[in-house]
Coordinates of C-alpha atoms and ligand atoms in Angstrom, one line a residue:
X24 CA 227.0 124.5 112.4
X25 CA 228.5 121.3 112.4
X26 CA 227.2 120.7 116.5
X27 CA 223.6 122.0 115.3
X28 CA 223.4 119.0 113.1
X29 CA 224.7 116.5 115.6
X30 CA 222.4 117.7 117.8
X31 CA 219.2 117.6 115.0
X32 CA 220.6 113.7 114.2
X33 CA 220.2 113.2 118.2
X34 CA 217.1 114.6 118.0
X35 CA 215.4 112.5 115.2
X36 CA 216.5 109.2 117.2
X37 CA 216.2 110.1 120.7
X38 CA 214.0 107.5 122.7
X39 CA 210.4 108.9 122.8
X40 CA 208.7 107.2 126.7
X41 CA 205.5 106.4 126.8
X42 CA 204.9 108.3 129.6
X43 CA 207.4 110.2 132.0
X44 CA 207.4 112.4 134.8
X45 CA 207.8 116.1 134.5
X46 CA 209.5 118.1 137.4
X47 CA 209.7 122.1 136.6
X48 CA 208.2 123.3 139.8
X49 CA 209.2 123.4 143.3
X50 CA 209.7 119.6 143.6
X51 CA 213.7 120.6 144.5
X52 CA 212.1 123.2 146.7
X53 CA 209.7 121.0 149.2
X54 CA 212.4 118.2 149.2
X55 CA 215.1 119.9 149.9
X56 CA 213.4 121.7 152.9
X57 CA 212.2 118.0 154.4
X58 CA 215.7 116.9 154.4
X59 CA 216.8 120.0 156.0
X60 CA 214.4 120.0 158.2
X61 CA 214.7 115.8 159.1
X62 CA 211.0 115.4 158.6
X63 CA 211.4 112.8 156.0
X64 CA 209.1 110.0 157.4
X65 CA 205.4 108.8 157.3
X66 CA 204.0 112.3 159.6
X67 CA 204.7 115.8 158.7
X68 CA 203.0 119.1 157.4
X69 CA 203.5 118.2 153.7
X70 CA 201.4 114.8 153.8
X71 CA 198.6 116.3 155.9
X72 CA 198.7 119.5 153.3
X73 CA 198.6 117.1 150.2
X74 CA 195.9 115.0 151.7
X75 CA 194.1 118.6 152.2
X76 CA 194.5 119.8 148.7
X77 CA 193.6 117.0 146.6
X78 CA 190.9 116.0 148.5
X79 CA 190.0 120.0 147.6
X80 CA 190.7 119.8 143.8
X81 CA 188.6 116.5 143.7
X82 CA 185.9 118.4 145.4
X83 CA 186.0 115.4 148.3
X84 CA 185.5 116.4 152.2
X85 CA 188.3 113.9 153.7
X86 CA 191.7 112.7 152.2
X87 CA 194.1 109.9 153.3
X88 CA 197.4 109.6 151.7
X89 CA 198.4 106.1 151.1
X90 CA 201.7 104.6 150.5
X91 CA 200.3 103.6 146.8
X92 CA 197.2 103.1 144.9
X93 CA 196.8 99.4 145.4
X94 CA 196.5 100.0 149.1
X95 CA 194.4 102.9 148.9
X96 CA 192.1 100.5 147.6
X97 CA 192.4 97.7 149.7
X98 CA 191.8 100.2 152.2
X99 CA 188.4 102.0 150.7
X100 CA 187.4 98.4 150.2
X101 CA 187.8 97.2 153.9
X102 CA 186.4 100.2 155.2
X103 CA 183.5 99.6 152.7
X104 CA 182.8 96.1 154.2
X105 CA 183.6 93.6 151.9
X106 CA 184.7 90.5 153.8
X107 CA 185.9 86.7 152.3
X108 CA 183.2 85.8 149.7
X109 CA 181.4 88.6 149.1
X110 CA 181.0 89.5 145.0
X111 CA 182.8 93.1 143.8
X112 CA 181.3 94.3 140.7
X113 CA 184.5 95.6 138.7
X114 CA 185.7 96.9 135.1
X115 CA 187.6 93.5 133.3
X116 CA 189.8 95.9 131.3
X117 CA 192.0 97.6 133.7
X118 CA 195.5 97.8 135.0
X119 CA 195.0 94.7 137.5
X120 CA 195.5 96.8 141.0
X121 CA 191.9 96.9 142.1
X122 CA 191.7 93.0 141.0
X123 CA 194.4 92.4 143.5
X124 CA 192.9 94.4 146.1
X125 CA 189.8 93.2 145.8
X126 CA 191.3 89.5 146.3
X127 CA 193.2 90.8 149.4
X128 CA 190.2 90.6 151.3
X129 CA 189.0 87.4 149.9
X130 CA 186.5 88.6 148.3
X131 CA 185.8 87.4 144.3
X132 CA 185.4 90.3 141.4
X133 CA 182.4 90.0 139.2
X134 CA 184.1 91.1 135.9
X135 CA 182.3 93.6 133.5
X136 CA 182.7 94.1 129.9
X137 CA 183.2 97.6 128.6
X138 CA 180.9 99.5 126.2
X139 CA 182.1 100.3 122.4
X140 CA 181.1 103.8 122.9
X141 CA 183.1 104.8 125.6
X142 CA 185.9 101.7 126.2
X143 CA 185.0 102.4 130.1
X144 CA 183.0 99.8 132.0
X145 CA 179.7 99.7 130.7
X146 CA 176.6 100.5 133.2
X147 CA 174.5 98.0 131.4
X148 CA 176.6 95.2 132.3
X149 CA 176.4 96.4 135.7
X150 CA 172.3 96.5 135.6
X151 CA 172.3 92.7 134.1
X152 CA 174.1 91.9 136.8
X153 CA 171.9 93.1 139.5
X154 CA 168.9 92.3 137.6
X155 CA 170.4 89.0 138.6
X156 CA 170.5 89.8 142.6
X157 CA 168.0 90.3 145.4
X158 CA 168.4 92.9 148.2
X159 CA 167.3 91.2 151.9
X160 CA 167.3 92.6 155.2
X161 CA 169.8 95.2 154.3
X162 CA 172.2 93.1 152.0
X163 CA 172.3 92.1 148.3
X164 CA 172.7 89.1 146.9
X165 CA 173.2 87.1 143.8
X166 CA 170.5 84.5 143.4
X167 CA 173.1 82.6 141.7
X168 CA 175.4 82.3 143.5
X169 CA 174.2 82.8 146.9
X170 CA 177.1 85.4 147.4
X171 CA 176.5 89.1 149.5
X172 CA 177.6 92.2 146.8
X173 CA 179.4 94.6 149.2
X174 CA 180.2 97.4 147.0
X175 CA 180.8 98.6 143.4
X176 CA 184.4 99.7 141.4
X177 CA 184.2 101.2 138.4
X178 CA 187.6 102.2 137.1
X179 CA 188.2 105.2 135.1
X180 CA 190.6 103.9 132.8
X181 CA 193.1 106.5 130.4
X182 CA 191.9 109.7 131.9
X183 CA 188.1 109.3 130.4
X184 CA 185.1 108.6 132.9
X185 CA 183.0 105.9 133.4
X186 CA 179.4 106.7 132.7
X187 CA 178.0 107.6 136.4
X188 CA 175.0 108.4 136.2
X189 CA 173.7 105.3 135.5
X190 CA 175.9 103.8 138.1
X191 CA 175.4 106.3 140.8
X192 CA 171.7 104.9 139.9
X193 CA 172.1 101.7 139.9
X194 CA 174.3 102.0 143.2
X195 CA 171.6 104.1 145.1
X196 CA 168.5 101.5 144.2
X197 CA 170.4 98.8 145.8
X198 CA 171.8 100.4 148.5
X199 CA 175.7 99.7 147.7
X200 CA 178.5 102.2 148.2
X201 CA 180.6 103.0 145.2
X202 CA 184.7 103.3 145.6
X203 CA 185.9 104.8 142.0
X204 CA 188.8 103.3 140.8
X205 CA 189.9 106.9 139.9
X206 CA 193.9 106.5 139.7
X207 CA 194.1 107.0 136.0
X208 CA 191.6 109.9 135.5
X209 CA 192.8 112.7 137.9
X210 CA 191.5 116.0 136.5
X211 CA 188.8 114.3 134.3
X212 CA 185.2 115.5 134.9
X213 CA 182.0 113.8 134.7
X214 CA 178.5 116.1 134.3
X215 CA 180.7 119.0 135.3
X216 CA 181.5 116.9 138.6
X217 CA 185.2 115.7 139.4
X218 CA 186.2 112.2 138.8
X219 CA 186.5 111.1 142.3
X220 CA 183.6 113.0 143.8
X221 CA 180.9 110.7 142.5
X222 CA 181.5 107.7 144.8
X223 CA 181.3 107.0 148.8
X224 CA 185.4 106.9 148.2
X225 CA 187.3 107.1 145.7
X226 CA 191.2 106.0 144.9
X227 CA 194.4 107.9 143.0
X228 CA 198.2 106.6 142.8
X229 CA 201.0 109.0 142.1
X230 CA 203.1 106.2 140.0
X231 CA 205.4 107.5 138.0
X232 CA 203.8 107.1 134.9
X233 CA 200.9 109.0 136.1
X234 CA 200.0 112.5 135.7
X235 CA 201.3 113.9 138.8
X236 CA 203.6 111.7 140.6
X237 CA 206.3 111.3 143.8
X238 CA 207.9 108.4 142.4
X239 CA 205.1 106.1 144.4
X240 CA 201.5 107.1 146.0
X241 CA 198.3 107.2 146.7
X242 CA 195.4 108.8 148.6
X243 CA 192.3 107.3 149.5
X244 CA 189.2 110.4 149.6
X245 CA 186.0 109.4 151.1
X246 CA 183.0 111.3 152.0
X247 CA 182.4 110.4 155.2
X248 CA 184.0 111.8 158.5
X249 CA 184.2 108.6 160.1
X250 CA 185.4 106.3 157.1
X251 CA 188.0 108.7 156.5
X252 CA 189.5 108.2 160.2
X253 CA 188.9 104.9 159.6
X254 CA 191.2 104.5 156.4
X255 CA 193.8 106.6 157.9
X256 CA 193.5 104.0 161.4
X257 CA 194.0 101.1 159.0
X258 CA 196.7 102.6 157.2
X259 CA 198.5 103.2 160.3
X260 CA 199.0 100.0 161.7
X261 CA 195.3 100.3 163.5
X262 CA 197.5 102.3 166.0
X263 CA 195.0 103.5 169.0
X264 CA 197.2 104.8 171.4
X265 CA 200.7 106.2 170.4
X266 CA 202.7 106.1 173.3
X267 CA 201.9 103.0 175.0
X268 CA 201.9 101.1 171.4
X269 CA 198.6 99.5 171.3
X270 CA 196.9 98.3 168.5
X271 CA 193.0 97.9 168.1
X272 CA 192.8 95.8 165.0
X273 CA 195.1 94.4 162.8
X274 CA 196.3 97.6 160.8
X275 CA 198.9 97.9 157.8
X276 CA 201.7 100.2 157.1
X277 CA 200.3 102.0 154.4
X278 CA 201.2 105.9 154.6
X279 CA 202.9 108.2 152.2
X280 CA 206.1 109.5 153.3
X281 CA 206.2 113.8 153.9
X282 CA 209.4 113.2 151.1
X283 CA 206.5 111.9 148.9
X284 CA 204.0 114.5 149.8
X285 CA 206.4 116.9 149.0
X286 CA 206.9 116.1 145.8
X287 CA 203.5 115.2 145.2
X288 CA 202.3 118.8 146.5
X289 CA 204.9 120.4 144.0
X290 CA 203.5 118.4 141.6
X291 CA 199.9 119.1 142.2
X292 CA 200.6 122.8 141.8
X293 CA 200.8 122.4 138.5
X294 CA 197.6 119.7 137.7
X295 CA 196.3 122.7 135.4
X296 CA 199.4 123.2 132.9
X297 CA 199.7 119.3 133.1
X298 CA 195.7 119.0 131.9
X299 CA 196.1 121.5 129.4
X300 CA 199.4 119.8 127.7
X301 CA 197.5 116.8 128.2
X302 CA 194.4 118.1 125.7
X303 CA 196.8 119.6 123.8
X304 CA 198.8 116.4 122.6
X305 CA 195.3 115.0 122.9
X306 CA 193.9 117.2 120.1
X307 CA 196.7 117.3 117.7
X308 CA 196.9 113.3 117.9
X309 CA 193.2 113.3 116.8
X310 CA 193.2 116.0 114.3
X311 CA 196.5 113.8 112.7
X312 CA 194.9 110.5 112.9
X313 CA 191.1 111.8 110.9
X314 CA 193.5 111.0 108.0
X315 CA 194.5 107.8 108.6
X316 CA 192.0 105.4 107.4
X317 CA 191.5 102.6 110.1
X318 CA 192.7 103.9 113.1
X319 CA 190.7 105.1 116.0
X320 CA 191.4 107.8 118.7
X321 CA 190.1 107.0 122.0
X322 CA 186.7 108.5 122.8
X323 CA 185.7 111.1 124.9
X324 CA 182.7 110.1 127.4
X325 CA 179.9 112.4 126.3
X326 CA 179.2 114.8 129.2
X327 CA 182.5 114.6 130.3
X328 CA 185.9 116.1 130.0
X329 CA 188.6 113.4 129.5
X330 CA 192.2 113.6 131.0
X331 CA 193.5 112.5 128.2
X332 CA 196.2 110.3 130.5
X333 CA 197.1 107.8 127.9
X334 CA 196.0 108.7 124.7
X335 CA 195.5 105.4 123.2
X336 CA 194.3 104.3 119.8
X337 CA 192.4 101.5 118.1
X338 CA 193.2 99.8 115.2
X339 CA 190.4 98.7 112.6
X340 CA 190.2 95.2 111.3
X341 CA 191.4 96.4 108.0
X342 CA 194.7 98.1 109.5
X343 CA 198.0 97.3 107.7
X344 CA 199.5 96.0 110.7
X345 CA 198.1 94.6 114.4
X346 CA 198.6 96.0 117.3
X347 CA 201.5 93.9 118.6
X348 CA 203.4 94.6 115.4
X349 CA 202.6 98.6 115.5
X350 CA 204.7 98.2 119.1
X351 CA 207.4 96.5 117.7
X352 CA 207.5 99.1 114.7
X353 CA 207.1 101.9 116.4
X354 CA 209.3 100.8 119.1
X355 CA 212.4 100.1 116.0
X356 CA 212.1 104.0 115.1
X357 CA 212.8 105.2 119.2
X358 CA 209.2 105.5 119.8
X359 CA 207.8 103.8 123.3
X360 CA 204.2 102.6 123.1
X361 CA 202.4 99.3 124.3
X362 CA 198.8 97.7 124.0
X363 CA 196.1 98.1 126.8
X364 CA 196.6 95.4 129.5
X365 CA 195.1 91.8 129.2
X366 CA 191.4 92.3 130.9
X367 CA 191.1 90.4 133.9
X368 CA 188.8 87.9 133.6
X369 CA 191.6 86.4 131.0
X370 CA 194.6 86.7 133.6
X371 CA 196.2 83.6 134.6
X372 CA 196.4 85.3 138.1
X373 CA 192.8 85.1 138.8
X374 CA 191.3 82.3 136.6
X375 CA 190.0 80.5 139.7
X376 CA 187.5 83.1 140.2
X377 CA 186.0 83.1 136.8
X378 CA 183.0 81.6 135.4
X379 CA 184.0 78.7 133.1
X380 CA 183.8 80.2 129.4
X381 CA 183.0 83.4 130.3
X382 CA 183.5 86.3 127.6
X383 CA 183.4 89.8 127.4
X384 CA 183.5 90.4 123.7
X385 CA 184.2 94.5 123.8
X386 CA 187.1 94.2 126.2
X387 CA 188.9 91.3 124.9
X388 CA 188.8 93.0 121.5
X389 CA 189.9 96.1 123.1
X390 CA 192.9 94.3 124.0
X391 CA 193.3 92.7 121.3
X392 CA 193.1 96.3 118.8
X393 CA 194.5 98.8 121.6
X394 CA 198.1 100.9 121.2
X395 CA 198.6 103.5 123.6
X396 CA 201.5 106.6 121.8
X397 CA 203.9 108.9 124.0
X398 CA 202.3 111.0 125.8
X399 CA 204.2 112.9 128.3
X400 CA 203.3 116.3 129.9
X401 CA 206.6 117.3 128.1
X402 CA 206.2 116.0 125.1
X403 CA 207.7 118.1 122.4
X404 CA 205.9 118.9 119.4
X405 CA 208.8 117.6 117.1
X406 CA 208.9 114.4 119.0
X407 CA 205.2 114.3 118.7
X408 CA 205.6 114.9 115.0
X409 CA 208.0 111.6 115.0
X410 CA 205.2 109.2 116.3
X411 CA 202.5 110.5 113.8
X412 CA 205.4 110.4 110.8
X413 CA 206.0 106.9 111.8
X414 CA 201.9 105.7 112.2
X415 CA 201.8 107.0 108.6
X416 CA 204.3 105.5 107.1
X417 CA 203.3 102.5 109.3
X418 CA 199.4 102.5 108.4
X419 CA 198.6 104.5 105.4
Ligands
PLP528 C1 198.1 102.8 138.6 C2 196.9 102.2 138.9 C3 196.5 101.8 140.2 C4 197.4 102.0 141.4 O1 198.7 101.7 141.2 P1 199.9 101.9 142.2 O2 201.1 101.5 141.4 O3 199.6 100.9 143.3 O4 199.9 103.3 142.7 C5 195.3 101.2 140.5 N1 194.4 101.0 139.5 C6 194.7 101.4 138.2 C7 193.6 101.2 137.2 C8 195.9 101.9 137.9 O5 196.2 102.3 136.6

């Protein structure tokens, strides 16, 4: 009797992540048989049956598994042809990866604001934008600046999808190939079409705070036979003939260990149970927050089905508290949470490849109004009760 409560007092005051993995399938399975085995290294059958399977789940012909998501972008990005000073079209609000990737080759990101309705990069920005270039001989170009646009990233940010049609659109009347920035949305669909499938590539990291994950990795799908073999080339030191060691361009070491793919093939076994706890917490957070004046659940695109990776809310102007204070509360009472990342065109890390002044009103104040709540695959029900207890008491 006495133990039941000790373990009830644990209970009410156990640390609640944000986010952590969840391994209840054969992850012990796959990685005990590649160390028995000795094919723990960057070849083996579990990275080229991962790259297989997710590129079939995401409904893409070619998959390259990638060390991370970063380089999976910096890949998809050089195989798309951007070179030093051509213009990327990109979301502002997002984790900074595809910033940083997009830099890598020297090229500068055009930032875009995001759109009220769905917090996702809004398409109109995009078409203001290029209103604002001319396509010659083949290449488009910002009368502005003077600069070639090479390609165009959307990012899927917190499992929800980026508008596409409009930018699938938009890409096809200028002629420039789309890589989606798809690392946070696995699962999500957009007019009944994967996340991922819509673009000429598109990127996912397995991180360990996303939904599936091998501690660290990527994959890189593309559409294309030969861009494919080019990514997976690049990825592997550009290595054109293995026994003699000769390399045909400079290449990187970018590949996912089979250790990783093993864990990351477990892991993908189970993407349906992960989506459906994912709605689940998804649907009870909303239901419990219709009664707390102020506060906004993320939206849901329309025509789409969101992943519901980091269910995130936003607080009105008339809240009790901001959303720097709701961390620090919550965070006091066990509970992990944190506000959406500081959009890019405000980050000290790229300033000198922003326009003097420049603004983007929707994502700033995103930033400024954002808190994402746990959200784990196994997120309990009790614990889940804990962080809607404590946004009541918090906010009401
Ligand atoms: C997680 C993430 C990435 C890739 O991250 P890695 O840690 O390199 O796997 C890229 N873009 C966004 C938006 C992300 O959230």
């Amino acid at each position: 009797m006495k133990r039941v409560e000790a373990s009830d007092e644990t209970q009410a005051t156990a640390f609640v992540p944000l986010s952590a993995p969840h391994f209840r399938g054969n992850e012990w399975a796959y990685v005990k048989e590649c160390l028995d085995t000795e094919w723990v290294s960057s070849v083996g059958a579990y990275v080229d049956r991962f790259e297989r399977e997710l590129a079939e789940r995401v409904e893409m012909p070619h998959g390259v598994a990638t060390a991370n998501g970063t380089s999976a972008l910096h890949i998809a990005l050089k195989v798309a042809g951007v070179e030093p000073g051509d213009e990327v079209p990109v979301s502002s609000l997002t984790f900074i990866a595809p910033i940083n990737a997009i830099r890598y080759l020297g090229a500068v990101p055009v930032f875009l604001d995001s759109e009220e309705a769905t917090w996702q990069m809004d398409p109109e920005a995009l078409r203001a934008y290029l209103e604002g270039c001319d396509r010659d001989e083949g290449a488009v170009r910002n009368r502005a600046t003077g600069r070639r646009v090479r390609a165009l990233v959307p990012v899927h940010i917190l499992g929800n999808p980026v508008r596409m049609e409009p930018v699938m659109e938009l890409a096809e009347r200028y002629g420039l190939p789309v890589i989606e920035d798809a690392t946070e949305s696995l699962g999500a669909t957009y007019g009944g079409r994967p996340v991922g499938s819509w673009g000429a590539m598109s990127c996912f990291s397995f991180n360990g705070n996303k939904l599936l994950t091998c501690g660290g990795g990527g994959a890189l799908l593309a559409r294309d036979e030969a861009q494919a073999c080019r990514a997976k080339h690049l990825t592997t030191q550009a290595k054109a003939d293995p026994l003699e060691y000769v390399h045909d361009e400079v290449g990187y070491n970018y590949r996912l260990t089979n250790l990783q793919a093993a864990l990351a093939c477990a892991q993908l076994e189970q993407i349906e149970t992960f989506l459906e706890r994912k709605r689940r917490i998804a649907a009870r957070y909303r239901e419990a927050i219709r009664d707390l004046p102020g506060v906004q659940a993320m939206p849901e695109t329309e025509n789409a089905r969101s992943a519901w990776w980091l269910f995130t809310i936003r607080l009105g102007e008339e809240a009790r508290l901001g959303s720097r204070e709701l961390v620090a509360s919550l965070s006091a009472r066990g509970l992990q949470s944190r506000p959406l990342w500081q959009p890019n065109h405000l980050s000290p890390a790229h300033r000198d490849v922003v326009p003097e002044g420049l603004r983007l009103p929707v994502s700033e104040a995103l930033f400024d109004r954002c808190v994402s709540l746990p959200c784990s695959v196994g997120l309990s029900e009790s614990d889940q009760d804990r962080v809607i207890e404590a946004l009541f008491e918090l906010l009401r």
